[in-house]
Short mmCIF file of C-alpha atoms in Angstrom, two decimals:
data_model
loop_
_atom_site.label_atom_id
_atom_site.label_comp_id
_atom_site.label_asym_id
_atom_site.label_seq_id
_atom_site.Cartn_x
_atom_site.Cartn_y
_atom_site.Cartn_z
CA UNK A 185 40.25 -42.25 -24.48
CA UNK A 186 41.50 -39.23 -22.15
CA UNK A 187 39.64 -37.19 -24.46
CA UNK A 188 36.39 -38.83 -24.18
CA UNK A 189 36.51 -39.26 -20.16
CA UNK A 190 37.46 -35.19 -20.17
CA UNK A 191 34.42 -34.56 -22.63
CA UNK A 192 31.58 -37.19 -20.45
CA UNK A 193 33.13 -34.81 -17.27
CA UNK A 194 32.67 -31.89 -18.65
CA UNK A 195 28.91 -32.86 -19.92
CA UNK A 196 28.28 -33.97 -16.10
CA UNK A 197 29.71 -31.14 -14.63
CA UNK A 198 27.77 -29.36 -16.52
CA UNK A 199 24.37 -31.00 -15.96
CA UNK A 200 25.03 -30.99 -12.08
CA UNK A 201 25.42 -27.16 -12.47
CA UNK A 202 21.98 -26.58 -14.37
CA UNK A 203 20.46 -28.40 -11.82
CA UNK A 204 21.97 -26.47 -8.74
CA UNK A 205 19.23 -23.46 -9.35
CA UNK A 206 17.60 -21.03 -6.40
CA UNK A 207 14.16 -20.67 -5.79
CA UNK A 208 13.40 -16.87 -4.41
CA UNK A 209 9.61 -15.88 -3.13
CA UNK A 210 7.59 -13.29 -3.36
CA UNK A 211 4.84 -12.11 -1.37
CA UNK A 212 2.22 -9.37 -2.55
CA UNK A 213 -0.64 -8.49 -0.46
CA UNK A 214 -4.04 -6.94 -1.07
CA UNK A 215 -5.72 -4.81 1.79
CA UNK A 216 -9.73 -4.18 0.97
CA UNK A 217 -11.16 -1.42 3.41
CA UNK A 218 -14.72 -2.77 4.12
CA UNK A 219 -14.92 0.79 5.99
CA UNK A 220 -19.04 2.41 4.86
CA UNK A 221 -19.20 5.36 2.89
CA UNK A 222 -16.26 5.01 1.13
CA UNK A 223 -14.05 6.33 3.91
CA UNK A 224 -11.33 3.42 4.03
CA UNK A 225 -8.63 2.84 2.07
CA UNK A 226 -7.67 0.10 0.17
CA UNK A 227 -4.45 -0.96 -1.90
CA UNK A 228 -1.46 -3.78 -3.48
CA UNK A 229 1.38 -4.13 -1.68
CA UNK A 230 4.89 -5.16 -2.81
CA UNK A 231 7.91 -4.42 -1.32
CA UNK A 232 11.13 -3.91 -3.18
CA UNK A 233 13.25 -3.91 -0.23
CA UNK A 234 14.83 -7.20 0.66
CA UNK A 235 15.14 -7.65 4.75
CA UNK A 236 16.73 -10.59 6.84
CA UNK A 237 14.58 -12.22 9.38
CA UNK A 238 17.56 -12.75 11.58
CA UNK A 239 18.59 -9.38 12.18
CA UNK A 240 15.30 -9.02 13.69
CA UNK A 241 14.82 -12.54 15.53
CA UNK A 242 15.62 -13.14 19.20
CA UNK A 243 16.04 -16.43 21.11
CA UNK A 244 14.18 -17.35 23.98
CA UNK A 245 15.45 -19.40 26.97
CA UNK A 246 14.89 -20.07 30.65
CA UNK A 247 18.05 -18.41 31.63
CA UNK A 248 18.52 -15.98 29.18
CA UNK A 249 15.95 -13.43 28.17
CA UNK A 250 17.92 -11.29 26.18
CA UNK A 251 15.53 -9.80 23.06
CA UNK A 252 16.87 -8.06 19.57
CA UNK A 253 17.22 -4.47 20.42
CA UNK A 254 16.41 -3.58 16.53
CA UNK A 255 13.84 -0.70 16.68
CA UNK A 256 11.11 -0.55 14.35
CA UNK A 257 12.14 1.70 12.64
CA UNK A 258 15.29 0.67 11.35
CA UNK A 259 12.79 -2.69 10.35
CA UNK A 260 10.37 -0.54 7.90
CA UNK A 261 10.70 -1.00 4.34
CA UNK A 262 11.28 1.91 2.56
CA UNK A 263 11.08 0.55 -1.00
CA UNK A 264 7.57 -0.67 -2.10
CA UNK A 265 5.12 -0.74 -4.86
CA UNK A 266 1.78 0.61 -3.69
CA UNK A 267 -1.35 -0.02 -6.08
CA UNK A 268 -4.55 1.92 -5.18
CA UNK A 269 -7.68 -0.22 -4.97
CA UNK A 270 -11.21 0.49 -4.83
CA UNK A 271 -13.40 0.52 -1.73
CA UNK A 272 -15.86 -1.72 -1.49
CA UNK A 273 -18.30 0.37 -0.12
CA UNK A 274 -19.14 4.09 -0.72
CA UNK A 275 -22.27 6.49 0.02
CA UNK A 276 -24.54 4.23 -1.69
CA UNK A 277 -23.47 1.01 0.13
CA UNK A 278 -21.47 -1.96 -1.85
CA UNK A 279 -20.19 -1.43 -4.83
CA UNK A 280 -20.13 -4.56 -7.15
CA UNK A 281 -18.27 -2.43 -9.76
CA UNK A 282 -15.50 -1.61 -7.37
CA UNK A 283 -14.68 -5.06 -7.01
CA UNK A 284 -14.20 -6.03 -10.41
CA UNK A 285 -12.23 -3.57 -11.25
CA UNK A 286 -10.21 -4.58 -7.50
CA UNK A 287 -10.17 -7.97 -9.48
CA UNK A 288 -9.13 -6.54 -13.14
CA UNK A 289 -5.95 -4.58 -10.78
CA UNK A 290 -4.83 -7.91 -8.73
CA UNK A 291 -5.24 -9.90 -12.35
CA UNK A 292 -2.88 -7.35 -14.15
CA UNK A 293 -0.39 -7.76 -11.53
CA UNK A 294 -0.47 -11.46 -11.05
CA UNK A 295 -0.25 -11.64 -15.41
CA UNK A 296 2.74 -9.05 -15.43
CA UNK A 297 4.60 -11.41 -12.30
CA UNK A 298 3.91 -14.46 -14.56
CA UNK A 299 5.18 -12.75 -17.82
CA UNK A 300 8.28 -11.98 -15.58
CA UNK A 301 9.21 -15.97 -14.78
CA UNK A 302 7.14 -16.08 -11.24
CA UNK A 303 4.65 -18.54 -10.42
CA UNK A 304 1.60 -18.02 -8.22
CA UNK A 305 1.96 -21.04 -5.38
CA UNK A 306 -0.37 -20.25 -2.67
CA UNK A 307 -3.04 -17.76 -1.77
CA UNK A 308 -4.17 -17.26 1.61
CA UNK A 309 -7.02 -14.40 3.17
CA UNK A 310 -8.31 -13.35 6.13
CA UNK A 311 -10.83 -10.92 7.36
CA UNK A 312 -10.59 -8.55 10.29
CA UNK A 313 -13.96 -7.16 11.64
CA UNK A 314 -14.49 -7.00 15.45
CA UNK A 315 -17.89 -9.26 15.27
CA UNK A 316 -21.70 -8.38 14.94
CA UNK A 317 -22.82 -4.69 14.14
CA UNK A 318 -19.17 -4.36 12.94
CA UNK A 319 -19.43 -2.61 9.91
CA UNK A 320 -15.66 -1.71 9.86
CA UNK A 321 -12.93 -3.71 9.16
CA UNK A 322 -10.70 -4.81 6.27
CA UNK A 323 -10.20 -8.13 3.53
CA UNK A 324 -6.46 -8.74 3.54
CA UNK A 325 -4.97 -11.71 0.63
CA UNK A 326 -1.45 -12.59 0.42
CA UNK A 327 -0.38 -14.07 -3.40
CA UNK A 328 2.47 -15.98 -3.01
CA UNK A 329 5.21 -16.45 -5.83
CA UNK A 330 8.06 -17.80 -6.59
CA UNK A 331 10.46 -18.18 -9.09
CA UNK A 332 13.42 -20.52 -9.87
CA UNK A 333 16.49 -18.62 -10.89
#
């Protein structure tokens, strides 16, 4: 009897810890130079270095307006991937070929992070041009991942 209650608390204990797992995210980001003539650059982002918001995070109040005296440049990340993408314009104007292979690129990346146990949860873009006539500006997508450890 001692034997079996030891064996069904063992099996439970063991259960609960398979179940106590992490989730970690990742965040890569593509940056597409919409810049004419080919002039802009464009790449995939991921950083390697691991930062903690806090160390950088201040709290506001009425009476108290001390701020995080962190400089920037202690806050940089050193340790990054950096993938070179295509432009999507050069001499000629757009280049449809430049952004499939942009799209072949991000596709590699995104298979290789699923080969490696993460899964693409959310993907979110935005655009920054200054408004009509603005031929300038740049397409910037965040891929986020995450994986359960």
């Amino acid at each position: 009897m001692k034997k079996t209650m030891l064996i069904m608390l063992l099996i439970v204990s063991t259960a609960f810890t398979m179940n106590a797992q992490t989730v970690e995210y990742k965040i890569i980001t593509s940056v597409e130079s919409i810049v004419p003539n080919g002039l802009g650059r464009s790449r995939l982002m991921s950083a390697n270095d691991q930062k903690d918001y806090k160390e950088y995070t201040s709290t506001q109040t009425a009476d108290d307006n001390t701020r995080n005296k962190s400089n920037r440049k202690e806050m940089r990340v050193k340790g990054f991937d950096e993938t070179k993408l295509l432009n999507f314009y050069n001499l000629g104007g757009i280049r449809f070929q430049n952004i499939a292979t942009n799209d072949a690129i991000v596709t590699s990346k995104i298979n290789t992070m699923t080969a490696e146990g993460w899964e693409l949860t959310f993907v979110t873009s935005g655009v920054e041009s200054s408004g009509k006539g603005d031929n300038q500006g740049i397409y910037i997508t965040r891929y986020i991942f995450k994986r359960t450890k």
